[in-house]
Amino acid sequence: MKIRGSLRNNTLLGLGFALMMISLYLMFIYVPTEKGMGIIQRIFYFHVPLAWVAFLAFFVVFITSILYLWKRDTKWDTLAHASAEIGVVFTTLVLITGPIWARPEWGSWWTWDARLTSSLILWLTYIAYLLVRSFAEEEEKGARFAAVIGIVGFINVPIVYLSVNLWRTQHPPELVSDLEGSMLLTLLVSITTFTILYCLLIMRNVSLKSGIAEVKRLRGLLEE
Amino acid sequence: MINYLGKVMTIFFKDLLSEFRTKAVASSVLLFAILVIIIFNFAFESDSDTIGLVAPGVLWVTFTFAGVLSMNRTFVVEKEKGCLEGLMLCPVSRDVLYWGKMISSLVLMLIIEAVVFPIFLILFDLPLWMPRLAIVALLGTLGFASVGTLFSALAANTKARDMALPIIFFPVVVPVIIAAVKATDLILNSGTWHEMSSWLEILIAFDVIFLVVSALVFEFVIEE
Amino acid sequence: MSDDINDIKYAIEAKGLSKSFGGLFALKGIDLSINEGECVALFGPNGAGKTTLIKVLTTLSRPANGKVLIAGEDIKKNAVAVRRRIGVVSHQTFLYDNLTAYENLKFYGKMYDVPDLEQRIVDVITKVGLESRLRDRVGIFSRGMQQRLSIARAILHDPPIMLLDEPETGLDEQARSTLSELLKTLVAGNRTVLLTTHNLEWGFALADRLAILVKGKIVYEDSKQSLDMTTFRETYNRCVGARS
């Protein structure tokens, strides 16, 4: 069982590594430079997959939070916690790559546009999600509180998006429909790569967290 | 159903009576709100040209801060002598407690706003009779109270208490703040009902969604 | 929900009750059965899980595993019915300082749908000897008076089962003996009582049966008849000492 598990891990790791190399090749060498925006447009092949993974991660938090409150099985909480951490890291990268792109394009690092603002709010919500665990007196309470924030925060995303969108928007709309074939290919490969990266990271993070819980349990036994 | 409502109102009247005795929350939050308005007045050096621009923001930032302050109190009071446990031991479902506390917070905030509003209008030299503003205030405050009650119960159950509430509350109420500020802006600058409608829709959608969601997950934040 | 509790054997029945998070157990397989009309004292050092156990039995906290019946009602499936049948006194009073004794009782009475509430308030306040202070704010009461009022609050809806979580904490000698007297009359009223405390003499004097909880497990349980205080103290020290 253990061996098969690690074999599966290694297969995924190998696949992820190969795909990452291919993605990098596609992004920097294969795909032609976009005429209007120039070289900076290549960051798009990072930016969009990162945003996709962040959103996926928070969706996983949402689902596993509901499952945790319903079933009260710690495995759902571990999964939610692990996914939230990865989501925050990826959102941070989104918030860094976005302005790098925006500066030459729009002439400013930051604009209060719908997608940027929503990402920022999302980022803040899930930082609160991570913080609230340390605020709670008992781990179990922290898990419950975090789950509640994971649910409320995610439901709030469309409302935030809608309201900021109505407020002002500058972000380019989804370009996927009028992307050239080579660009679309690069983007799709990149999205697949980053999704696999997410799967790898979440497996590592979950096993790390289970390890920590196991150590705590054993220490508890030792103290008796 | 009548019994259900009766229990909700019993909790509400208990809170009202308790607050009426000391007026501790209302008076301090009121004073705080007026001070915030005065500080904003200095910060923006508002003269007749800029009033229309800054007034909606000043008003809602004041309400947001005042709201956090007063909602923090509603559950801290319940925690003092273990009263929250006493409430949870009552033979009613947990959502009864949510509705009772929510109405208490809502009414307390509306009372505070009823006093702050005229003062604000006088200090910023705006017309005193604005019924449309009352509707926006009601919807916005309901939005604050809906998630505020959920999160203040959560915060009261943590070590951080006063710090926890703003950190989790602010990101979630962003849509309320945006919509309320924009609607207020339209009212002060003689916008039409039609222009306001989409903002009112966002407020109503937020209120309905988060009243339902909060009532559903409330049991998980007060459970011991 | 059945109101017929005649054919039920135990007032409180817990089987394999455990509470844990991430492999750490606060309660580990508690089995506890308490007959109707019995008074059981549960002893244990701080952190043994006494409060956690009471919180699970009173539906404030959810158990991870196990089954608990209170007056025949399942605490998971029928929590509201359980709450109707229990009265809880803790080291916290659950009373609002800003409200008077009367207003506090009236509030809880309404929450419990107590019939003929005005008369009932007079009855319970007389039982705890605070009838002259009915219109005074609870905030100005002494700790002992607050705890007596707290007992009045707990028996307001005439629950057949009482759960007392370290009710003597923070009381002086005199208030503690008044509390004992009150509790004795409660037990005499044919109520089932589960009492937790770390005050050995005090709990010993009140109880019919004794149990010791250490690190989330009941390590000792016996009826009082066969025991005197000295033997019990030795047993307690051995149980606590051996496991810590």
XYZ file of C-alpha atoms in Angstrom:
692
model
C 0.000 0.000 0.000
C 2.734 2.418 1.011
C 4.892 1.456 -1.959
C 2.044 1.776 -4.390
C 1.217 5.181 -2.896
C 4.734 6.454 -3.361
C 4.848 4.996 -6.865
C 1.750 6.975 -7.741
C 3.320 10.049 -6.178
C 6.470 9.611 -8.181
C 4.566 9.085 -11.410
C 2.681 12.298 -10.807
C 5.895 14.060 -9.865
C 7.587 12.873 -13.032
C 4.626 13.848 -15.160
C 4.479 17.255 -13.482
C 8.177 17.855 -14.037
C 8.016 16.880 -17.703
C 4.951 19.045 -18.280
C 6.563 21.985 -16.502
C 9.567 21.746 -18.834
C 7.261 21.586 -21.845
C 5.232 24.516 -20.544
C 8.334 26.616 -20.047
C 9.480 25.784 -23.563
C 6.084 26.694 -24.962
C 5.870 29.920 -22.977
C 9.297 31.298 -23.693
C 10.363 29.808 -27.015
C 7.542 28.231 -28.970
C 4.756 30.770 -28.659
C 5.177 33.937 -30.794
C 5.356 37.298 -29.073
C 2.007 39.015 -29.013
C 2.077 42.056 -31.319
C 0.114 44.561 -29.305
C 1.573 44.005 -25.835
C 5.020 42.706 -26.599
C 7.169 40.435 -24.492
C 5.347 41.187 -21.255
C 2.306 39.326 -22.538
C 4.136 36.045 -21.884
C 3.447 36.428 -18.174
C -0.153 35.739 -19.127
C 0.724 32.026 -19.421
C 1.692 32.069 -15.753
C -0.878 34.501 -14.513
C -3.998 32.755 -15.819
C -3.068 29.226 -14.667
C -2.079 30.594 -11.249
C -5.444 32.307 -10.917
C -7.195 29.133 -12.043
C -5.381 27.020 -9.466
C -6.051 29.555 -6.704
C -9.726 29.462 -7.506
C -9.712 25.668 -7.684
C -7.969 25.538 -4.316
C -10.592 27.760 -2.694
C -13.362 25.745 -4.284
C -11.833 22.637 -2.700
C -11.761 24.513 0.637
C -15.448 25.323 0.219
C -16.476 21.732 -0.508
C -14.268 20.136 2.152
C -15.402 22.703 4.729
C -19.016 21.715 4.171
C -18.031 18.049 4.398
C -16.117 18.676 7.613
C -19.003 20.456 9.344
C -21.333 17.745 8.187
C -19.262 14.606 8.901
C -16.844 15.967 11.519
C -14.080 13.840 10.094
C -10.695 15.495 10.589
C -9.507 14.317 7.181
C -11.795 16.894 5.524
C -10.416 19.610 7.736
C -6.845 18.612 6.933
C -7.657 18.726 3.230
C -9.371 22.116 3.560
C -6.485 23.547 5.548
C -3.890 22.228 3.086
C -5.826 23.565 0.114
C -6.306 26.990 1.692
C -2.571 27.354 2.266
C -1.817 26.521 -1.361
C -4.619 28.819 -2.493
C -3.148 31.720 -0.535
C 0.319 31.105 -2.021
C -1.073 31.013 -5.545
C -3.245 34.083 -4.997
C -0.154 35.885 -3.744
C 1.585 34.969 -7.009
C -1.462 36.150 -8.971
C -1.333 39.453 -7.127
C 2.390 39.761 -7.976
C 2.247 38.712 -11.645
C -0.823 40.870 -12.275
C 0.811 44.234 -11.525
C 3.972 43.237 -13.435
C 1.772 42.839 -16.464
C -0.368 45.852 -15.673
C 2.430 48.389 -15.239
C 3.565 48.490 -18.905
C 0.052 47.869 -20.185
C -2.100 50.264 -18.175
C 0.636 52.534 -16.886
C -0.077 51.724 -13.261
C 0.731 48.846 -10.932
C -2.686 48.563 -9.501
C -6.195 49.505 -10.519
C -9.335 48.821 -8.543
C -10.817 46.675 -11.226
C -13.219 43.810 -10.575
C -10.874 40.891 -10.971
C -7.962 42.518 -9.164
C -10.116 43.683 -6.293
C -11.894 40.329 -6.006
C -8.543 38.537 -5.918
C -7.330 40.849 -3.192
C -10.495 40.337 -1.139
C -10.227 36.595 -1.683
C -6.627 36.701 -0.511
C -7.568 38.619 2.648
C -10.478 36.280 3.376
C -8.305 33.188 3.250
C -5.549 34.781 5.289
C -8.243 35.313 7.919
C -9.182 31.661 7.363
C -5.623 30.615 8.237
C -5.321 33.078 11.133
C -8.541 32.093 12.853
C -7.158 28.637 13.603
C -4.483 30.144 15.783
C -7.059 32.396 17.484
C -9.107 29.457 18.734
C -8.453 27.933 22.128
C -8.812 24.369 20.909
C -7.835 22.895 17.574
C -11.288 21.508 17.014
C -12.883 24.931 17.448
C -10.336 26.457 15.094
C -11.223 23.871 12.476
C -14.923 24.641 12.795
C -14.402 28.401 12.671
C -12.134 28.097 9.655
C -14.729 25.937 7.906
C -17.388 28.594 8.471
C -15.115 31.260 6.962
C -14.250 28.910 4.105
C -17.939 28.594 3.276
C -19.011 32.209 3.800
C -15.918 33.570 2.037
C -16.452 31.464 -1.043
C -20.158 32.242 -1.337
C -19.173 35.885 -1.156
C -16.860 35.705 -4.196
C -19.522 36.152 -6.891
C -21.167 38.980 -4.931
C -17.848 40.777 -4.527
C -17.110 40.262 -8.212
C -20.516 41.513 -9.273
C -20.370 44.612 -7.103
C -16.819 45.591 -8.048
C -17.603 44.885 -11.685
C -20.516 47.263 -11.531
C -18.287 49.744 -9.776
C -15.467 49.862 -12.349
C -13.594 47.488 -14.587
C -10.416 47.678 -16.581
C -9.197 44.095 -16.694
C -9.064 42.562 -20.188
C -11.941 40.161 -20.696
C -11.258 36.463 -21.142
C -9.154 36.297 -24.273
C -9.541 32.583 -24.765
C -12.069 32.848 -27.581
C -9.887 34.935 -29.872
C -6.528 33.450 -28.944
C -4.374 32.220 -31.763
C -3.929 28.454 -31.951
C -0.383 28.397 -30.594
C -1.281 30.718 -27.728
C -4.296 28.654 -26.801
C -2.197 25.489 -26.840
C 0.435 27.064 -24.590
C -2.229 28.282 -22.192
C -3.973 24.916 -21.998
C -0.727 23.016 -21.424
C 0.247 25.528 -18.770
C -3.122 25.214 -17.001
C -2.796 21.423 -17.001
C 0.730 21.687 -15.610
C -0.286 23.978 -12.796
C -3.283 21.824 -11.942
C -0.955 18.827 -11.598
C 1.360 20.991 -9.504
C -1.614 21.750 -7.258
C -2.388 18.044 -6.895
C 1.232 17.319 -6.009
C 1.395 20.130 -3.486
C -1.856 19.174 -1.832
C -0.749 15.558 -1.458
C 2.513 16.676 0.111
C 0.772 19.170 2.354
C -1.869 16.692 3.513
C 0.724 14.061 4.364
C 2.757 16.697 6.204
C -0.291 17.741 8.219
C -1.247 14.132 8.950
C 2.334 13.596 10.096
C 2.089 16.531 12.485
C -1.203 15.196 13.873
C 0.342 11.746 14.288
C 3.301 13.199 16.193
C 0.903 15.061 18.459
C -1.084 11.911 19.090
C 2.035 9.912 19.923
C 3.309 12.638 22.200
C -0.070 12.547 23.953
C 0.310 8.797 24.431
C 3.846 9.203 25.734
C 2.765 11.708 28.345
C 0.330 9.236 29.869
C -44.082 29.331 14.222
C -45.548 31.817 16.684
C -43.615 30.080 19.441
C -40.431 30.330 17.339
C -40.915 34.057 16.812
C -41.824 34.455 20.465
C -38.465 32.983 21.528
C -36.609 35.200 19.065
C -38.358 38.255 20.447
C -37.729 37.126 24.049
C -33.989 37.208 23.342
C -34.316 40.539 21.586
C -36.285 42.154 24.432
C -33.800 40.788 26.964
C -30.950 42.463 25.061
C -32.913 45.671 24.660
C -33.757 45.820 28.356
C -30.173 45.074 29.338
C -28.846 47.778 27.013
C -31.507 50.222 28.129
C -30.323 49.754 31.747
C -26.733 50.776 31.173
C -26.764 52.337 27.707
C -23.091 51.368 27.762
C -22.820 50.137 24.188
C -25.111 52.693 22.571
C -23.535 55.710 24.216
C -19.920 54.728 23.597
C -20.526 53.663 19.996
C -22.479 56.845 19.381
C -19.665 58.987 20.681
C -17.182 56.974 18.662
C -19.208 57.463 15.468
C -19.416 61.215 15.921
C -15.672 61.406 16.572
C -14.963 59.449 13.397
C -17.076 61.870 11.363
C -15.254 64.835 12.862
C -11.860 63.296 12.146
C -12.861 62.631 8.557
C -13.946 66.214 8.258
C -10.393 67.316 9.080
C -8.807 64.601 6.977
C -10.621 65.612 3.808
C -10.935 69.345 4.453
C -14.365 69.058 2.976
C -15.735 72.240 1.476
C -18.910 72.635 -0.525
C -17.266 71.357 -3.748
C -15.969 68.098 -2.373
C -18.772 67.229 0.034
C -20.722 65.311 -2.565
C -17.635 63.232 -3.300
C -16.510 62.321 0.195
C -19.752 62.320 2.190
C -21.020 58.833 1.176
C -17.656 57.295 1.971
C -17.372 59.086 5.303
C -20.851 57.995 6.285
C -20.350 54.314 5.518
C -16.841 54.054 6.908
C -18.280 55.505 10.112
C -21.115 52.972 10.130
C -18.728 50.120 9.407
C -16.415 50.984 12.294
C -19.319 51.691 14.636
C -20.933 48.425 13.562
C -17.845 46.363 14.348
C -17.573 48.029 17.721
C -21.183 47.434 18.731
C -21.387 43.905 17.329
C -18.260 42.921 19.191
C -20.098 43.840 22.378
C -23.255 41.799 21.728
C -21.463 38.500 22.269
C -18.842 39.676 24.733
C -21.779 40.488 27.043
C -23.104 36.953 26.577
C -19.715 35.468 27.408
C -19.224 37.381 30.661
C -21.134 35.111 33.051
C -21.340 32.161 30.684
C -24.734 33.389 29.514
C -24.128 32.069 26.020
C -24.068 28.579 27.538
C -27.284 29.417 29.353
C -28.837 30.394 26.023
C -27.546 27.270 24.335
C -29.103 25.136 27.083
C -32.539 26.542 26.310
C -34.766 24.068 24.493
C -34.696 25.911 21.180
C -32.763 25.260 17.993
C -29.572 27.243 17.467
C -31.012 29.404 14.700
C -33.453 30.924 17.201
C -30.416 32.301 19.019
C -29.042 33.616 15.722
C -32.226 35.485 14.827
C -32.579 36.877 18.331
C -29.035 38.199 18.473
C -29.196 39.393 14.868
C -32.296 41.481 15.528
C -30.678 42.872 18.693
C -27.573 43.954 16.772
C -29.657 45.331 13.921
C -31.926 47.413 16.117
C -29.048 48.691 18.242
C -27.180 49.804 15.125
C -30.282 51.390 13.617
C -30.821 53.371 16.815
C -27.230 54.574 16.701
C -27.576 55.459 13.020
C -30.804 57.333 13.681
C -28.818 59.692 15.894
C -25.636 59.821 13.816
C -27.473 60.485 10.538
C -28.880 63.928 11.364
C -25.597 64.945 12.987
C -23.746 63.867 9.874
C -26.156 65.728 7.597
C -25.881 68.886 9.662
C -22.085 68.767 9.922
C -21.741 68.237 6.178
C -24.474 70.766 5.402
C -26.715 68.389 3.471
C -30.509 68.377 3.185
C -32.106 66.760 6.205
C -35.025 64.991 4.561
C -33.796 61.998 2.558
C -36.116 59.003 2.883
C -34.263 57.069 0.201
C -31.144 57.186 2.331
C -33.082 55.473 5.106
C -33.840 52.541 2.805
C -30.187 52.198 1.821
C -29.157 52.455 5.461
C -31.652 49.769 6.460
C -30.507 47.344 3.757
C -26.829 48.030 4.403
C -27.169 47.661 8.145
C -29.104 44.429 7.703
C -26.171 43.156 5.643
C -23.732 44.150 8.404
C -25.871 42.531 11.100
C -26.364 39.299 9.140
C -22.685 38.338 8.868
C -21.698 40.501 11.841
C -23.751 38.382 14.236
C -22.228 35.188 12.893
C -18.683 36.485 13.072
C -19.004 38.249 16.410
C -20.175 34.955 17.913
C -17.139 33.356 16.323
C -14.804 36.101 17.534
C -16.165 35.974 21.087
C -15.224 32.285 21.163
C -11.567 33.001 20.331
C -8.597 34.260 22.309
C -8.221 37.291 20.062
C -11.823 38.550 20.510
C -11.622 42.254 19.569
C -8.991 41.704 16.890
C -10.644 38.716 15.261
C -13.904 40.376 14.246
C -12.618 43.117 11.888
C -10.166 40.733 10.251
C -12.868 38.285 9.212
C -15.740 40.771 8.950
C -14.299 43.443 6.636
C -13.410 41.257 3.634
C -16.867 39.718 3.615
C -18.843 42.968 3.840
C -16.992 44.641 0.954
C -20.006 44.262 -1.372
C -22.265 45.939 1.198
C -19.863 48.848 1.578
C -19.454 49.313 -2.183
C -23.173 49.092 -2.881
C -24.178 51.314 0.047
C -21.580 53.976 -0.783
C -22.582 54.027 -4.448
C -26.290 54.197 -3.667
C -25.715 56.971 -1.130
C -23.614 58.793 -3.697
C -26.472 58.647 -6.194
C -28.941 59.916 -3.612
C -26.755 62.849 -2.565
C -26.089 63.763 -6.184
C -29.734 63.443 -7.201
C -29.526 60.154 -9.071
C -32.677 58.381 -10.163
C -34.283 55.271 -8.701
C -33.362 53.523 -11.902
C -29.651 54.265 -11.466
C -29.839 53.076 -7.886
C -31.696 49.867 -8.632
C -28.698 47.635 -9.389
C -27.018 48.686 -6.131
C -30.165 48.010 -4.160
C -30.365 44.616 -5.850
C -26.839 43.774 -4.705
C -27.703 44.844 -1.155
C -30.881 42.767 -1.125
C -29.113 39.745 -2.625
C -26.338 39.997 -0.034
C -28.838 40.361 2.828
C -30.945 37.393 1.784
C -28.006 35.084 1.026
C -26.114 35.838 4.218
C -29.114 35.792 6.523
C -29.853 32.269 5.329
C -26.244 31.043 5.261
C -25.428 32.575 8.658
C -28.511 31.071 10.293
C -27.487 27.689 8.884
C -23.863 27.713 10.057
C -24.416 29.619 13.310
C -24.576 26.424 15.368
C -20.991 25.608 14.391
C -19.538 28.835 15.777
C -21.240 28.660 19.178
C -20.787 24.948 19.775
C -18.366 24.258 22.615
C -40.112 12.703 21.015
C -41.735 10.681 23.756
C -42.846 12.185 27.010
C -43.330 8.799 28.559
C -40.206 8.110 30.590
C -41.582 5.439 32.893
C -40.134 2.468 31.064
C -36.648 3.949 30.904
C -34.074 2.310 33.044
C -31.497 5.035 33.434
C -31.783 8.768 33.698
C -28.357 9.206 32.148
C -26.770 6.530 30.050
C -23.506 6.982 28.184
C -21.853 4.233 26.163
C -18.403 4.376 24.599
C -18.477 8.143 24.697
C -15.367 9.777 23.297
C -14.344 13.218 22.160
C -11.235 13.767 20.159
C -9.537 15.933 17.635
C -6.767 14.829 15.329
C -5.829 11.827 17.444
C -5.884 13.685 20.768
C -8.606 12.418 23.045
C -10.348 14.543 25.663
C -12.717 11.708 26.546
C -11.842 8.094 25.916
C -14.698 5.628 25.945
C -16.797 6.799 28.872
C -19.415 4.333 30.097
C -21.679 5.785 32.707
C -25.164 4.849 33.817
C -27.075 6.802 36.428
C -30.354 5.606 37.871
C -33.315 7.851 38.329
C -33.176 9.710 41.616
C -29.524 8.894 42.140
C -26.842 11.434 42.993
C -23.457 10.694 41.473
C -20.336 12.709 42.222
C -17.614 12.691 39.618
C -14.160 13.627 40.879
C -10.997 14.337 38.994
C -8.058 16.711 38.772
C -8.065 19.752 36.500
C -7.955 18.799 32.852
C -9.347 15.330 33.468
C -12.270 16.063 31.147
C -15.010 16.707 33.719
C -16.219 19.907 32.070
C -15.925 18.363 28.610
C -18.085 15.451 29.747
C -20.735 17.769 31.173
C -20.684 19.829 27.971
C -21.274 16.727 25.886
C -24.068 15.488 28.181
C -25.753 18.899 28.058
C -25.621 19.049 24.229
C -23.236 22.016 24.186
C -20.495 19.954 22.611
C -20.666 17.150 20.083
C -19.121 13.768 20.921
C -16.908 12.091 18.332
C -18.162 8.600 19.102
C -20.547 6.819 21.389
C -24.158 7.081 22.344
C -25.749 9.105 25.110
C -29.324 8.910 26.293
C -30.631 11.500 28.700
C -34.073 10.656 30.056
C -34.308 8.270 27.140
C -33.605 10.922 24.492
C -30.587 10.718 22.219
C -28.398 13.816 22.628
C -27.496 13.850 18.934
C -30.916 13.213 17.456
C -33.118 14.976 19.918
C -31.041 17.703 21.519
C -33.954 20.066 22.130
C -35.887 17.403 24.045
C -32.781 16.651 26.127
C -32.342 20.319 26.978
C -35.915 20.497 28.191
C -35.247 17.741 30.725
C -31.993 18.960 32.215
C -31.067 21.742 34.585
C -27.460 22.906 34.608
C -25.529 24.720 37.310
C -21.930 25.560 36.512
C -19.232 27.647 38.162
C -20.515 30.384 35.881
C -23.994 31.616 36.739
C -25.477 32.230 33.242
C -27.124 35.327 34.720
C -27.202 38.834 33.296
C -25.683 41.385 35.650
C -27.721 44.273 34.266
C -31.033 42.566 34.836
C -32.790 41.982 38.134
C -33.249 38.524 39.631
C -36.866 38.619 38.495
C -35.987 39.644 34.939
C -33.365 36.926 34.666
C -35.801 34.252 35.809
C -38.553 35.619 33.610
C -36.255 35.527 30.581
C -35.229 31.917 31.135
C -38.781 30.944 32.067
C -40.055 32.235 28.744
C -37.304 30.442 26.857
C -38.376 27.178 28.545
C -42.132 27.800 28.124
C -42.631 27.465 31.884
C -46.383 27.420 32.572
C -47.770 29.773 35.213
C -44.434 31.571 35.207
C -45.082 34.325 37.772
C -46.060 31.806 40.447
C -43.163 29.527 39.542
C -40.670 32.402 39.870
C -41.966 33.123 43.374
C -41.705 29.412 44.241
C -38.114 28.926 43.136
C -36.843 32.224 44.519
C -38.335 31.296 47.885
C -36.651 27.897 47.718
C -33.244 29.549 47.395
C -34.124 32.180 49.975
C -33.754 35.256 47.811
C -37.387 36.402 47.749
C -36.486 39.762 49.274
C -33.951 40.461 46.508
C -36.228 39.678 43.575
C -36.180 43.247 42.244
C -32.459 43.856 42.709
C -29.906 43.750 39.958
C -27.892 40.562 39.896
C -24.678 42.550 39.440
C -24.743 43.717 43.071
C -25.303 40.200 44.500
C -22.519 38.373 46.320
C -21.001 35.326 44.641
C -22.943 33.006 46.938
C -26.251 34.731 46.245
C -25.601 34.627 42.519
C -24.954 30.916 42.730
C -28.202 30.394 44.647
C -30.065 32.369 42.012
C -28.344 30.248 39.427
C -29.843 27.171 41.085
C -33.249 28.827 40.996
C -32.700 29.384 37.270
C -31.739 25.752 36.758
C -34.813 24.310 38.511
C -37.229 26.847 37.035
C -38.545 24.418 34.418
C -38.576 21.567 36.976
C -36.103 19.299 35.201
C -35.913 15.657 36.311
C -32.137 15.659 35.777
C -29.596 18.106 37.160
C -26.010 18.429 35.972
C -23.719 20.402 38.228
C -20.273 21.343 36.967
C -18.062 22.389 39.887
C -20.843 24.526 41.380
C -18.845 25.203 44.559
C -15.932 26.922 42.813
C -15.244 30.385 44.174
C -17.656 30.075 47.106
C -16.591 30.598 50.714
C -17.190 27.989 53.418
C -20.555 29.359 54.444
C -21.907 29.739 50.941
C -20.700 26.240 50.172
C -22.658 24.715 53.037
C -25.775 26.666 52.015
C -25.282 25.244 48.551
C -25.010 21.729 50.015
C -28.287 22.186 51.878
C -29.973 23.363 48.716
C -28.621 20.486 46.687
C -29.722 17.976 49.308
C -33.294 19.209 49.062
C -33.003 18.951 45.296
C -31.900 15.348 45.499
C -34.614 14.647 48.034
C -37.081 15.954 45.460
C -36.304 12.764 43.524
C -34.156 14.428 40.918
C -31.244 12.684 39.298
C -28.021 14.570 39.940
C -24.610 14.324 38.316
C -22.103 16.487 40.109
C -18.495 17.182 39.197
C -16.050 18.649 41.662
C -12.484 18.438 42.831
C -13.470 19.077 46.419
C -13.472 15.532 47.831
C -15.219 16.062 51.193
C -17.888 18.263 49.743
C -18.828 15.906 46.920
C -18.492 12.814 49.130
C -21.034 14.184 51.574
C -23.631 14.785 48.870
C -23.359 11.731 46.670
C -24.853 8.223 46.664
C -22.274 6.983 44.223
C -18.723 8.098 43.463
C -16.706 8.048 40.294
C -13.218 9.255 39.427
C -12.302 10.614 36.028
C -8.632 10.780 35.077
C -7.374 11.765 31.633
C -10.692 11.212 29.932
C -11.374 7.797 31.452
C -13.521 6.705 34.372
C -10.982 4.775 36.435
C -13.081 4.114 39.519
C -16.754 3.801 40.286
C -18.463 2.579 43.443
C -21.435 3.199 45.673
C -20.734 5.105 48.864
C -22.056 2.554 51.367
C -18.884 0.511 51.379
C -16.641 3.523 51.901
C -15.549 6.100 54.410
C -13.875 9.368 53.569
C -10.330 8.275 54.455
C -10.446 5.172 52.293
C -11.928 7.155 49.455
C -9.220 9.812 49.710
C -6.585 7.120 49.483
C -8.311 5.605 46.473
C -8.529 9.003 44.826
C -4.877 9.791 45.399
C -3.867 6.410 44.070
C -6.012 6.825 40.931
C -4.743 10.319 40.217
C -1.172 9.663 41.244
C -0.766 6.410 39.361
C -1.854 7.935 36.094
C -0.076 11.273 36.189
